[in-house]
CSV table of C-alpha atoms and ligand atoms in Angstrom, one decimal:
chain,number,residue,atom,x,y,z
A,1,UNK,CA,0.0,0.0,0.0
A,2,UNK,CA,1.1,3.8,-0.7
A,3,UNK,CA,0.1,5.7,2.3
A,4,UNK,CA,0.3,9.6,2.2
A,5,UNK,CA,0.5,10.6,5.8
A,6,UNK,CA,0.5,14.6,6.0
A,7,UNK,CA,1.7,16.1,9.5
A,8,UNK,CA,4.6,13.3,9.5
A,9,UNK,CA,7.4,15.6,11.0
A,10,UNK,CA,5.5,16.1,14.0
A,11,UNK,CA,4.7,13.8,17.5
A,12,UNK,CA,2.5,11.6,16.2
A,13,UNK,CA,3.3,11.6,12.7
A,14,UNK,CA,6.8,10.7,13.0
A,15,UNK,CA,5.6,7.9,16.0
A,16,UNK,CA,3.2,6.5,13.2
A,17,UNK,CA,5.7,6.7,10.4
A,18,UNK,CA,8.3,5.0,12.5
A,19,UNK,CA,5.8,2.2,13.5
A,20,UNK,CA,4.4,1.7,9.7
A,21,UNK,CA,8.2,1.4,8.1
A,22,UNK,CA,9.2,-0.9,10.8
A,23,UNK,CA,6.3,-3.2,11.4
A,24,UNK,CA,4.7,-3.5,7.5
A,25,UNK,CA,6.0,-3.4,3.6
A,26,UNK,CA,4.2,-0.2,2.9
A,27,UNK,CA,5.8,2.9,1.0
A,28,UNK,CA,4.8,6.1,3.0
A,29,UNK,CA,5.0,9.9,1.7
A,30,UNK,CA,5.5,12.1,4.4
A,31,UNK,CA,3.8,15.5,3.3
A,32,UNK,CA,4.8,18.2,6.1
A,33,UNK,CA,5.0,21.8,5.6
A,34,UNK,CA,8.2,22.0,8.8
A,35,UNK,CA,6.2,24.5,10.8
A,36,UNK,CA,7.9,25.3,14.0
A,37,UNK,CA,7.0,21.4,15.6
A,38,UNK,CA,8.1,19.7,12.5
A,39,UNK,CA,11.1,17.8,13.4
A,40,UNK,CA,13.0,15.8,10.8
A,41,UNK,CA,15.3,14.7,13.2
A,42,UNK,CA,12.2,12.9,14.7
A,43,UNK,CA,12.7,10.6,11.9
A,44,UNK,CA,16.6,9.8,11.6
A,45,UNK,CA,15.5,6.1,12.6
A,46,UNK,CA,13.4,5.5,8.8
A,47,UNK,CA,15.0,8.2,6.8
A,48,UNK,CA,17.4,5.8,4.6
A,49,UNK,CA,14.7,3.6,4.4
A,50,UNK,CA,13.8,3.7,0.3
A,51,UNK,CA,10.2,2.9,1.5
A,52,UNK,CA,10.0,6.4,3.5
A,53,UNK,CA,9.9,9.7,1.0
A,54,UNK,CA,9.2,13.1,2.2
A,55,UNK,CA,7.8,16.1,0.6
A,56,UNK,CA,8.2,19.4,2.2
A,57,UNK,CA,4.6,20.7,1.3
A,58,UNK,CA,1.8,23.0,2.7
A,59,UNK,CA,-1.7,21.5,2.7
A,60,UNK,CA,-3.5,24.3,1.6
A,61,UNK,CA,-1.6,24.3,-1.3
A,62,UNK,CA,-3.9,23.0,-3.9
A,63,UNK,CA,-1.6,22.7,-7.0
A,64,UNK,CA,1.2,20.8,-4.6
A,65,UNK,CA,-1.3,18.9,-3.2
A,66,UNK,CA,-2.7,17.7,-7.1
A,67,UNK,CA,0.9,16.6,-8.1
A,68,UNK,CA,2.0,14.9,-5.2
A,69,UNK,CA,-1.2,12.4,-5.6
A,70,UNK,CA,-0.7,12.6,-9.4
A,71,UNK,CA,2.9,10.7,-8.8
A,72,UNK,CA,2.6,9.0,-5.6
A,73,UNK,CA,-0.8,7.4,-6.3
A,74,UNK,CA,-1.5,7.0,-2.5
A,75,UNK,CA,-4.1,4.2,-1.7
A,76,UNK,CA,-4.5,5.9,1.5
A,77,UNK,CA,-4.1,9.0,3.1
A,78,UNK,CA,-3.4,9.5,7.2
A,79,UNK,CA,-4.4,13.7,8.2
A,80,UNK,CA,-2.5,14.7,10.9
A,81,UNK,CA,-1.3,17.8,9.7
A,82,UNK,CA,-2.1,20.3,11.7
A,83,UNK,CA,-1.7,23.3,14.1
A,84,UNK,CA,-1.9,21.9,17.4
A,85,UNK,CA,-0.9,23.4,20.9
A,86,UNK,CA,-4.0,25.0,22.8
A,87,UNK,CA,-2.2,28.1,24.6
A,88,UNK,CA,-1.2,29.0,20.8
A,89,UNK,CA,-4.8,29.1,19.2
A,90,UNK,CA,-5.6,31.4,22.6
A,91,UNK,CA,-2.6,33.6,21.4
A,92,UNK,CA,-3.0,34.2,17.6
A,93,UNK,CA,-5.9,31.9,16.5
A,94,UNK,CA,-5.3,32.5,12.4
A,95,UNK,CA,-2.6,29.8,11.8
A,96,UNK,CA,-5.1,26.9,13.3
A,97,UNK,CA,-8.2,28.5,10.9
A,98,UNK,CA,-5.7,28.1,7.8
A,99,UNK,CA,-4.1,24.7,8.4
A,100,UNK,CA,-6.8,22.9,10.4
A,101,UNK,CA,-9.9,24.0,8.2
A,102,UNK,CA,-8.8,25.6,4.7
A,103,UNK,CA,-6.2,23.0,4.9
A,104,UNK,CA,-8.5,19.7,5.6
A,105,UNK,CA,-10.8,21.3,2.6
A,106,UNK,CA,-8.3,21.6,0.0
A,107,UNK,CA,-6.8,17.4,1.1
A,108,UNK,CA,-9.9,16.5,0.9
A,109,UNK,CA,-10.5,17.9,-1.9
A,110,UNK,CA,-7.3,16.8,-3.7
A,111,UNK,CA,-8.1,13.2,-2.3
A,112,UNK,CA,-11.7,13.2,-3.5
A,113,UNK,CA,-10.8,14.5,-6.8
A,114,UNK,CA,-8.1,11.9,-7.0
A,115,UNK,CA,-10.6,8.7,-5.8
A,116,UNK,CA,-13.1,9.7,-8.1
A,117,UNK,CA,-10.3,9.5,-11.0
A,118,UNK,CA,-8.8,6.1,-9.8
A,119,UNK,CA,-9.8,3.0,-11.3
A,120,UNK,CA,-12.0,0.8,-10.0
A,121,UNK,CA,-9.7,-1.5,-7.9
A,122,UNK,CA,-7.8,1.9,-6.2
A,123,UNK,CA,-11.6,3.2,-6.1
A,124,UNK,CA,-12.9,0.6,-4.1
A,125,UNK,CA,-10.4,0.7,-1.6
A,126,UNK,CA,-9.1,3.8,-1.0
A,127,UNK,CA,-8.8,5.5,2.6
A,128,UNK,CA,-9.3,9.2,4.0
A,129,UNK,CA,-8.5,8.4,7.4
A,130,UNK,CA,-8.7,12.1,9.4
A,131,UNK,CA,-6.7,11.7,12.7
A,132,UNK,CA,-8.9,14.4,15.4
A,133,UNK,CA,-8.7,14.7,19.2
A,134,UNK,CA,-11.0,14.5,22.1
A,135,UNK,CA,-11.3,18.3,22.7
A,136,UNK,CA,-13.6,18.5,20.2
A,137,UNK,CA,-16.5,17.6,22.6
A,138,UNK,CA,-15.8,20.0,25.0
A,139,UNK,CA,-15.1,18.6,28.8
A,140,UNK,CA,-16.8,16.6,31.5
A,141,UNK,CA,-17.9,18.4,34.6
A,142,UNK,CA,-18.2,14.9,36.7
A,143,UNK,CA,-16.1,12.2,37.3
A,144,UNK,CA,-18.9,9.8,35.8
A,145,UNK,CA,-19.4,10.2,32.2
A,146,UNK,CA,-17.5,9.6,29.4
A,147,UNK,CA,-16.9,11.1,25.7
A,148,UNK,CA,-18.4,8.4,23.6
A,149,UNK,CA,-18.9,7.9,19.6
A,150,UNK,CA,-22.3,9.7,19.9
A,151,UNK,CA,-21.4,13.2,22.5
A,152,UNK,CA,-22.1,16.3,20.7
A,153,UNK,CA,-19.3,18.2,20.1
A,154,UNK,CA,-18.9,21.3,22.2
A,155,UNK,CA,-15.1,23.0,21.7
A,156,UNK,CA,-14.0,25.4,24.2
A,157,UNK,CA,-11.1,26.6,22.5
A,158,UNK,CA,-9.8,27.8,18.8
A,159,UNK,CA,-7.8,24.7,18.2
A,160,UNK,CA,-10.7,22.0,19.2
A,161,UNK,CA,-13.3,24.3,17.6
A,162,UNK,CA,-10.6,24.4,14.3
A,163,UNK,CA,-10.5,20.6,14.6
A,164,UNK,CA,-14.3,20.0,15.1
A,165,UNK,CA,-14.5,21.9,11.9
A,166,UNK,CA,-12.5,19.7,10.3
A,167,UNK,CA,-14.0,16.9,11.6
A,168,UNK,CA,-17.7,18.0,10.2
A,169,UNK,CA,-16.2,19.0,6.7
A,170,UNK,CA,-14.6,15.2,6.5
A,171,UNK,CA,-17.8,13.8,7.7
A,172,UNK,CA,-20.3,15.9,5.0
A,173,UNK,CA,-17.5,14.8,2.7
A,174,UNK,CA,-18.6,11.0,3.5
A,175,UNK,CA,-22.5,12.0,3.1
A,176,UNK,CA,-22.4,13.8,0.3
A,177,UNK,CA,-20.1,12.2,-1.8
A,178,UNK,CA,-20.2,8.8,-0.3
A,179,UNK,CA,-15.9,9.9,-0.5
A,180,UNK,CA,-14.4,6.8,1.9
A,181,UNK,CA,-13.2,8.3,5.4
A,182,UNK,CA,-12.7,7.2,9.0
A,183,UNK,CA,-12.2,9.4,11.8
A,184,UNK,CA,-10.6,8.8,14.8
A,185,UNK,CA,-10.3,11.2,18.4
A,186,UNK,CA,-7.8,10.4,21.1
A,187,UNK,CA,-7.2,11.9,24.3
A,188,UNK,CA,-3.6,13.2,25.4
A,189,UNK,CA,-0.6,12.2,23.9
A,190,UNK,CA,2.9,11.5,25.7
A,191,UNK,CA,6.5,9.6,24.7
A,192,UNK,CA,9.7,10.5,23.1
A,193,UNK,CA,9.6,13.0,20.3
A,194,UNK,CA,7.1,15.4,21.9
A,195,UNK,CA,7.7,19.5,21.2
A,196,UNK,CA,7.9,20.9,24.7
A,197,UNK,CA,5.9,23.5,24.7
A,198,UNK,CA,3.0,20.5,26.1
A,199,UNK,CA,2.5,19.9,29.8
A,200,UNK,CA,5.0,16.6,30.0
A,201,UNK,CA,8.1,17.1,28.1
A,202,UNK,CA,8.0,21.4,29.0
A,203,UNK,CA,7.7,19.5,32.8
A,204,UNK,CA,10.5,17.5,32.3
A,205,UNK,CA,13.0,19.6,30.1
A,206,UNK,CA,11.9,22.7,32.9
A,207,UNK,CA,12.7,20.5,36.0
A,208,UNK,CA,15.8,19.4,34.3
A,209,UNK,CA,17.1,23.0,34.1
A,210,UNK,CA,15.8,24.4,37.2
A,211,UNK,CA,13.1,26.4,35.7
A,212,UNK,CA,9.8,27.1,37.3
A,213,UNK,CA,7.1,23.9,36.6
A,214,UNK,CA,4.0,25.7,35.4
A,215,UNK,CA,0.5,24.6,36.5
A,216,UNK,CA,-2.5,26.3,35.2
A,217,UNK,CA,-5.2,27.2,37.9
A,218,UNK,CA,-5.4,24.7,40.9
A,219,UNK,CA,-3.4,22.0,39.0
A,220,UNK,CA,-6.7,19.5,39.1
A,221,UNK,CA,-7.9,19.5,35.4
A,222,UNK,CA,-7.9,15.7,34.4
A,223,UNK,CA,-6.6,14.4,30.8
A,224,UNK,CA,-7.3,10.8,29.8
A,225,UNK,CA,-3.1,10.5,28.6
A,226,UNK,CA,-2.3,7.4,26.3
A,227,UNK,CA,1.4,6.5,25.2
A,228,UNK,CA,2.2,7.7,21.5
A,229,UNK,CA,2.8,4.5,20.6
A,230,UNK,CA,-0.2,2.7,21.7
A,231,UNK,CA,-2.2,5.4,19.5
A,232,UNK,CA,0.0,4.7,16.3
A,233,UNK,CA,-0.8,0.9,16.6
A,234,UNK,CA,-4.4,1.9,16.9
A,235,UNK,CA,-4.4,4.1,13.8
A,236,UNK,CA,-3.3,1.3,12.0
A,237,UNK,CA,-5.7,-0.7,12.9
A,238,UNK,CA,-8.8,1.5,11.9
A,239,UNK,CA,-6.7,2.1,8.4
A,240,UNK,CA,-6.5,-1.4,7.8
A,241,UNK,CA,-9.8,-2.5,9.6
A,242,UNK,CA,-11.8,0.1,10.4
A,243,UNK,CA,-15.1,0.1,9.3
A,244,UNK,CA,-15.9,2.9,6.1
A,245,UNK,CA,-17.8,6.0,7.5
A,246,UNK,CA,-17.5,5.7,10.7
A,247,UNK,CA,-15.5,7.2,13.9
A,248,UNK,CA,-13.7,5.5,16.5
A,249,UNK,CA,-12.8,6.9,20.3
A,250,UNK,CA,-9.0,6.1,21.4
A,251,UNK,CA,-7.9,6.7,25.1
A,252,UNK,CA,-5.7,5.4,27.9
A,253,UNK,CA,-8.1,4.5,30.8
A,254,UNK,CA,-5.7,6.3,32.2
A,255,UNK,CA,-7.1,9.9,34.2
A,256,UNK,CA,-4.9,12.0,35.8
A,257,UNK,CA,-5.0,15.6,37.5
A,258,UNK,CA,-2.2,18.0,36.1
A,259,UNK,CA,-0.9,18.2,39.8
A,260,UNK,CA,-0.3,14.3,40.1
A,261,UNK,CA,1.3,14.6,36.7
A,262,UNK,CA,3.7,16.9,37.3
A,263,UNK,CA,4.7,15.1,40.8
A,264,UNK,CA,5.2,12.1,39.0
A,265,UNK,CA,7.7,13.7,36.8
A,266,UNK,CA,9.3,15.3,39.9
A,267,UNK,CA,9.6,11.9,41.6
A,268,UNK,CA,11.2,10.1,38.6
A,269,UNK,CA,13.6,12.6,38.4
A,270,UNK,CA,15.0,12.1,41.9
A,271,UNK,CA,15.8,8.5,41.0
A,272,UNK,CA,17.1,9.2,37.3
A,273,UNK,CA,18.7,12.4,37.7
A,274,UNK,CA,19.7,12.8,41.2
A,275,UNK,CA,22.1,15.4,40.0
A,276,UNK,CA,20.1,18.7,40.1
A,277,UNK,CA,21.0,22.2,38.8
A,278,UNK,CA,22.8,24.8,41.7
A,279,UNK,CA,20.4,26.0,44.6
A,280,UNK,CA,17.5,22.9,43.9
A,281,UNK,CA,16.5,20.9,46.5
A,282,UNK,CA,13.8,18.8,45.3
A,283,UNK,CA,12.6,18.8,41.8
A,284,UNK,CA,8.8,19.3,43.5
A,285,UNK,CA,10.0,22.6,45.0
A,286,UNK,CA,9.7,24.0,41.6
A,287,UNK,CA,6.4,23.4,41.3
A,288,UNK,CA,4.5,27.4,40.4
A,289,UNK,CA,1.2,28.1,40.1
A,290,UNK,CA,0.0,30.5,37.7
A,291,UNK,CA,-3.0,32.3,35.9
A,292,UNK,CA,-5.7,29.6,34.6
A,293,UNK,CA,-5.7,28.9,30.7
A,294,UNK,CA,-8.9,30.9,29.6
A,295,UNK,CA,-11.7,28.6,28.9
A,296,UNK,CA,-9.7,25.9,30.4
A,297,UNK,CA,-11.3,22.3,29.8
A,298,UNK,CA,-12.1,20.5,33.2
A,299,UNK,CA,-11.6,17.0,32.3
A,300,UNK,CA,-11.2,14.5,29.5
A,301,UNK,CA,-12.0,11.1,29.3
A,302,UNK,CA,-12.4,8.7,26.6
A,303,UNK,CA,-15.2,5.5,26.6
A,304,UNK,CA,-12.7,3.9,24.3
A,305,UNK,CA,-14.8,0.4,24.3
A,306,UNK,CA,-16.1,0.8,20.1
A,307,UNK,CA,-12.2,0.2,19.3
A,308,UNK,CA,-11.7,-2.5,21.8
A,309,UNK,CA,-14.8,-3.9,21.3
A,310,UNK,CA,-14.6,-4.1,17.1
A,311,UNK,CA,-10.8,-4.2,16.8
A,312,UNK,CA,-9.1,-5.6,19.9
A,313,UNK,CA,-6.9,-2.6,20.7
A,314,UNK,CA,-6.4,-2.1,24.3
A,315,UNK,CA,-3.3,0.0,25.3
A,316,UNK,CA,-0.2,-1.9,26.1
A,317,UNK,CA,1.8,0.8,28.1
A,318,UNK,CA,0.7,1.8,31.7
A,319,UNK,CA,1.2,5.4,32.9
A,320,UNK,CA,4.2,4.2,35.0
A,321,UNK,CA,5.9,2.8,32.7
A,322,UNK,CA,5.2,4.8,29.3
A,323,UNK,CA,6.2,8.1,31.5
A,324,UNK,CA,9.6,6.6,33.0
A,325,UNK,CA,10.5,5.9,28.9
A,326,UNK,CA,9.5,9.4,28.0
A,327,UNK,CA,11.6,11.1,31.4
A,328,UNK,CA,14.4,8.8,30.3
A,329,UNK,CA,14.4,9.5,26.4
A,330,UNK,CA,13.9,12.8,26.9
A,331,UNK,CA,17.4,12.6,29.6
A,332,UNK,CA,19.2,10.8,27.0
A,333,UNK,CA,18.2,12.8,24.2
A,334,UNK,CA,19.5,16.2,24.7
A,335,UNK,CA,20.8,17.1,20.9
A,336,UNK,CA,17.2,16.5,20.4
A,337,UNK,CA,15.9,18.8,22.2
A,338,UNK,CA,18.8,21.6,22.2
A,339,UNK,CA,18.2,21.2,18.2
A,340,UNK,CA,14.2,22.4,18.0
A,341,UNK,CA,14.8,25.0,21.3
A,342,UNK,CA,15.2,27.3,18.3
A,343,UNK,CA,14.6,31.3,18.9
A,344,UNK,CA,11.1,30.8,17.8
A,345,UNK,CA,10.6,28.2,20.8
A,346,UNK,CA,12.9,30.8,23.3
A,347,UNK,CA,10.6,33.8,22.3
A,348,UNK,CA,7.1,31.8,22.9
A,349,UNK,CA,7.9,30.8,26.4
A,350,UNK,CA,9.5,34.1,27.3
A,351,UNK,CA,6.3,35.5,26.2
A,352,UNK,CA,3.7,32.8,27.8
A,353,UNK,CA,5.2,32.6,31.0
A,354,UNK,CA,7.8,35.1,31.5
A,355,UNK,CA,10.6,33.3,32.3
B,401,NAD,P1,2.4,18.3,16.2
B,401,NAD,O1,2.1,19.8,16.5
B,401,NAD,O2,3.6,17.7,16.9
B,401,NAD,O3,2.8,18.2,14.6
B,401,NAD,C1,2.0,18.7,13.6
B,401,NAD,C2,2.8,18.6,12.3
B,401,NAD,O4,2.0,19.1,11.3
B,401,NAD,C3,4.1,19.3,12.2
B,401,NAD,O5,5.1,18.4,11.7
B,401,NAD,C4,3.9,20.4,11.3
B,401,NAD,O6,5.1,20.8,10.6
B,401,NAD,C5,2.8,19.9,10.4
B,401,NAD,N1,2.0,21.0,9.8
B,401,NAD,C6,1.4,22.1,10.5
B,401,NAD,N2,0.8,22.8,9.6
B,401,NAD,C7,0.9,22.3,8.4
B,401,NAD,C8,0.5,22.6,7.0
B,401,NAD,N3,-0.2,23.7,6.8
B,401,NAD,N4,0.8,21.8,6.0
B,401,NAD,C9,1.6,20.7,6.2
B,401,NAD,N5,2.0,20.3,7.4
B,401,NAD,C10,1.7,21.1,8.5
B,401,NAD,O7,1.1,17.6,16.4
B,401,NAD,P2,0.8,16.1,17.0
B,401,NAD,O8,0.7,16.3,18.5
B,401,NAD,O9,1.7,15.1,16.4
B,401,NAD,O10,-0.7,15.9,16.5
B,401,NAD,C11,-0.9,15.3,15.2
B,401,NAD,C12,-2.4,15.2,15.0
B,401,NAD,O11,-3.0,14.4,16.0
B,401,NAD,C13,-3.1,16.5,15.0
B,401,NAD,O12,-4.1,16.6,14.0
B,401,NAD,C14,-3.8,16.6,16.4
B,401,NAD,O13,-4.9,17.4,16.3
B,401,NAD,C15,-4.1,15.2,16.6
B,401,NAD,N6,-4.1,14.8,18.1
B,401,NAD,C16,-3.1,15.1,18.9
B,401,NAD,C17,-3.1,14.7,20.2
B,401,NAD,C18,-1.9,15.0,21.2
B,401,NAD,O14,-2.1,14.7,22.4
B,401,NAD,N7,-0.8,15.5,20.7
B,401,NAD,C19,-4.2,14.0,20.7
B,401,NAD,C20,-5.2,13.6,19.8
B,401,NAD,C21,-5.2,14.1,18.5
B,402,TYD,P1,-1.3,20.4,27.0
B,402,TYD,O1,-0.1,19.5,27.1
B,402,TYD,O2,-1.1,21.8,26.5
B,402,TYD,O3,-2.5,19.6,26.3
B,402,TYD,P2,-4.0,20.0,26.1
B,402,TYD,O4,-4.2,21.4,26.4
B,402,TYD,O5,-4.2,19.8,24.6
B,402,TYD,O6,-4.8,19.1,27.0
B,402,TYD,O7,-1.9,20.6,28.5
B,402,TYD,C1,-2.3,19.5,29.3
B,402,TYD,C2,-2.9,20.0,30.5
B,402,TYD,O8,-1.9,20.6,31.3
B,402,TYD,C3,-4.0,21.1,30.3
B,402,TYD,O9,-5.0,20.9,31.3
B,402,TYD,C4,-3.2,22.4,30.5
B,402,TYD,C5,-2.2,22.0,31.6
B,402,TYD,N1,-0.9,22.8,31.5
B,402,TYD,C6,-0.4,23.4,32.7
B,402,TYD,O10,-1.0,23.3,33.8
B,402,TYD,N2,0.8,24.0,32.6
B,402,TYD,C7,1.5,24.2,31.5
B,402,TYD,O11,2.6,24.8,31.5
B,402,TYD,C8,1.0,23.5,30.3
B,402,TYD,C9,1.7,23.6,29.0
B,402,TYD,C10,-0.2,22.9,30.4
């Protein structure tokens, strides 16, 4: 199979094209326009591979767009391309707008024109599989319910309302054209590979250098987190099995408040870098509260039974363990991260949190 995945120089993309050049025969086109958390470096492990390719291309560019599936005759396409960091779309919502709406129209657009031009075999089987979150429902005010297949969406900020968008345009897609999609929304990410401007690895890299460790409000907002690479294997699955039309929940079982999340990183850090910068005592005594995120989401959590239920996945990784990986990649991968701490990265957090 020749899957286009767009958004592969990012967290999940790069997870995802690791997993699929690894684990199957397919070719895969990474399409990825290198905003500020692309990150080819993300993808040293597969980039000699002759099965990966890479195009460095912008998704609202139509012509590119009609070219690229002109020559690579994708029998599939993966959307994960897109603008993604919450505090951001606060800031300056116009980047999320353009890439996560004008730029889901014009790939879908490019894809449907393409299908519709494919013969019958490729027509048959072709793929739009859109990759969404769980913010686009909005949050849970108990500790009860869950986010099912069927809540109505309800975003709180610009990037979950950008991605709802999206969502609804790949859906009407499906209705009115009959064009073949699946959708899929996941709760919080976390592993290796993740930009730090997101709560765990900004925790981590922060605590590491002695910097103040940021929590929003009272620190009790919950997120349902799920290790990157049990999402990847789950993507797969819906591409391969997933059932034409429809949407599937992904999630970690796994709820935890900000505050117990950022402890957690502060108490794996005593064992695996005892070693702390001049005038620290403990990692936790860094711990800062500061002004709430506006419109700040309560609490996530993700009935994730359809895709257990219908295609086996279950998450492999507990909390424990998936978070002492990601402290410990992220210890043992400094070039990494010294390499996308770019002036770009430097002037957001001076500007967000003043230090
Ligand atoms: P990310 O911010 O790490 O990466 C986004 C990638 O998209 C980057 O490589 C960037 O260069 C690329 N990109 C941005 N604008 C583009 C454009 N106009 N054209 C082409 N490429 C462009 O994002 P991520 O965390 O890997 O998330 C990937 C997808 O998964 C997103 O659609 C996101 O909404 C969804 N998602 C993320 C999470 C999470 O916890 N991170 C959870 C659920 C769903
Ligand atoms: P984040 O990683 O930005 O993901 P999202 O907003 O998409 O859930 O944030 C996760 C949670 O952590 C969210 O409730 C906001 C909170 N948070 C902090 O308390 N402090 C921080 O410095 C950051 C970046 C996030």
């Amino acid at each position: 199979m020749n899957i286009l995945i767009t958004g592969g120089a990012g967290f999940i993309g790069s997870a995802l094209i690791r997993f699929i050049i690894q684990h199957t025969e397919h070719q895969v086109l990474n399409l990825d326009k290198l905003t500020y958390a692309g990150n080819l470096e993300s993808l040293s492990i597969v980039k000699n591979n002759p099965r990966y390719h890479f195009s460095q291309t912008d998704i609202t560019d139509q012509n590119a767009l009609s070219t690229i599936f002109e020559d690579f005759q994708p029998d599939a396409v993966m959307h994960l391309a897109a603008e993604t960091h919450v505090d951001r779309s606060i800031s300056a919502a116009g980047d999320f707008i353009y890439t996560n709406i004008l730029g889901t129209f014009q790939l879908l657009e490019a894809s449907r024109l393409y299908w519709q031009r494919a013969d019958k075999d490729k027509h048959s089987t072709f793929r739009f599989h859109h990759i969404s979150t769980d913010e686009v429902f909005g949050d849970l005010n108990t500790t009860s319910n869950y986010f099912t297949e069927n809540t109505p969406y309800a975003p709180s900020s610009p990037y979950s309302a950008s991605k709802a968008s999206s969502d609804h345009l790949v859906r009407a897609w499906y209705r009115t054209y009959g064009f073949p999609i699946l959708i899929t929304n996941c709760s919080n990410n976390y592993g290796p590979y993740h930009f730090p401007e997101k709560l765990i690895p900004l925790t981590i890299l922060n605590a590491l250098a002695g910097k103040p460790l940021t929590v929003y409000g009272n620190g009790k907002q919950i997120r349902d987190w799920l290790y990157v690479e049990d999402h990847v294997r789950a993507l797969y699955m819906v591409l391969t099995r997933g059932t034409i039309g429809e949407s599937y929940n992904i999630g970690g079982h796994n709820e935890q408040k900000n505050i117990d999340v950022v402890e957690s990183i502060c108490a794996l850090l005593e064992e695996l870098a005892p070693t702390k910068p001049n005038g620290i005592n403990k990692y936790k005594d860094l711990i800062t509260y500061i002004k709430d995120r506006p419109g700040h989401d309560v609490r996530y959590a993700i009935d994730a039974s359809k895709i257990q239920n219908e295609l086996g996945w279950i998450p492999q990784e507990s909390f424990n363990s998936g978070l002492a990986k990601t402290v410990i990649w992220y210890i043992e991968n400094q070039e990494w991260v010294k390499n996308i701490q770019t002036g770009e990265y430097q002037n957001w957090i001076r500007n967000h949190y003043n230090h």
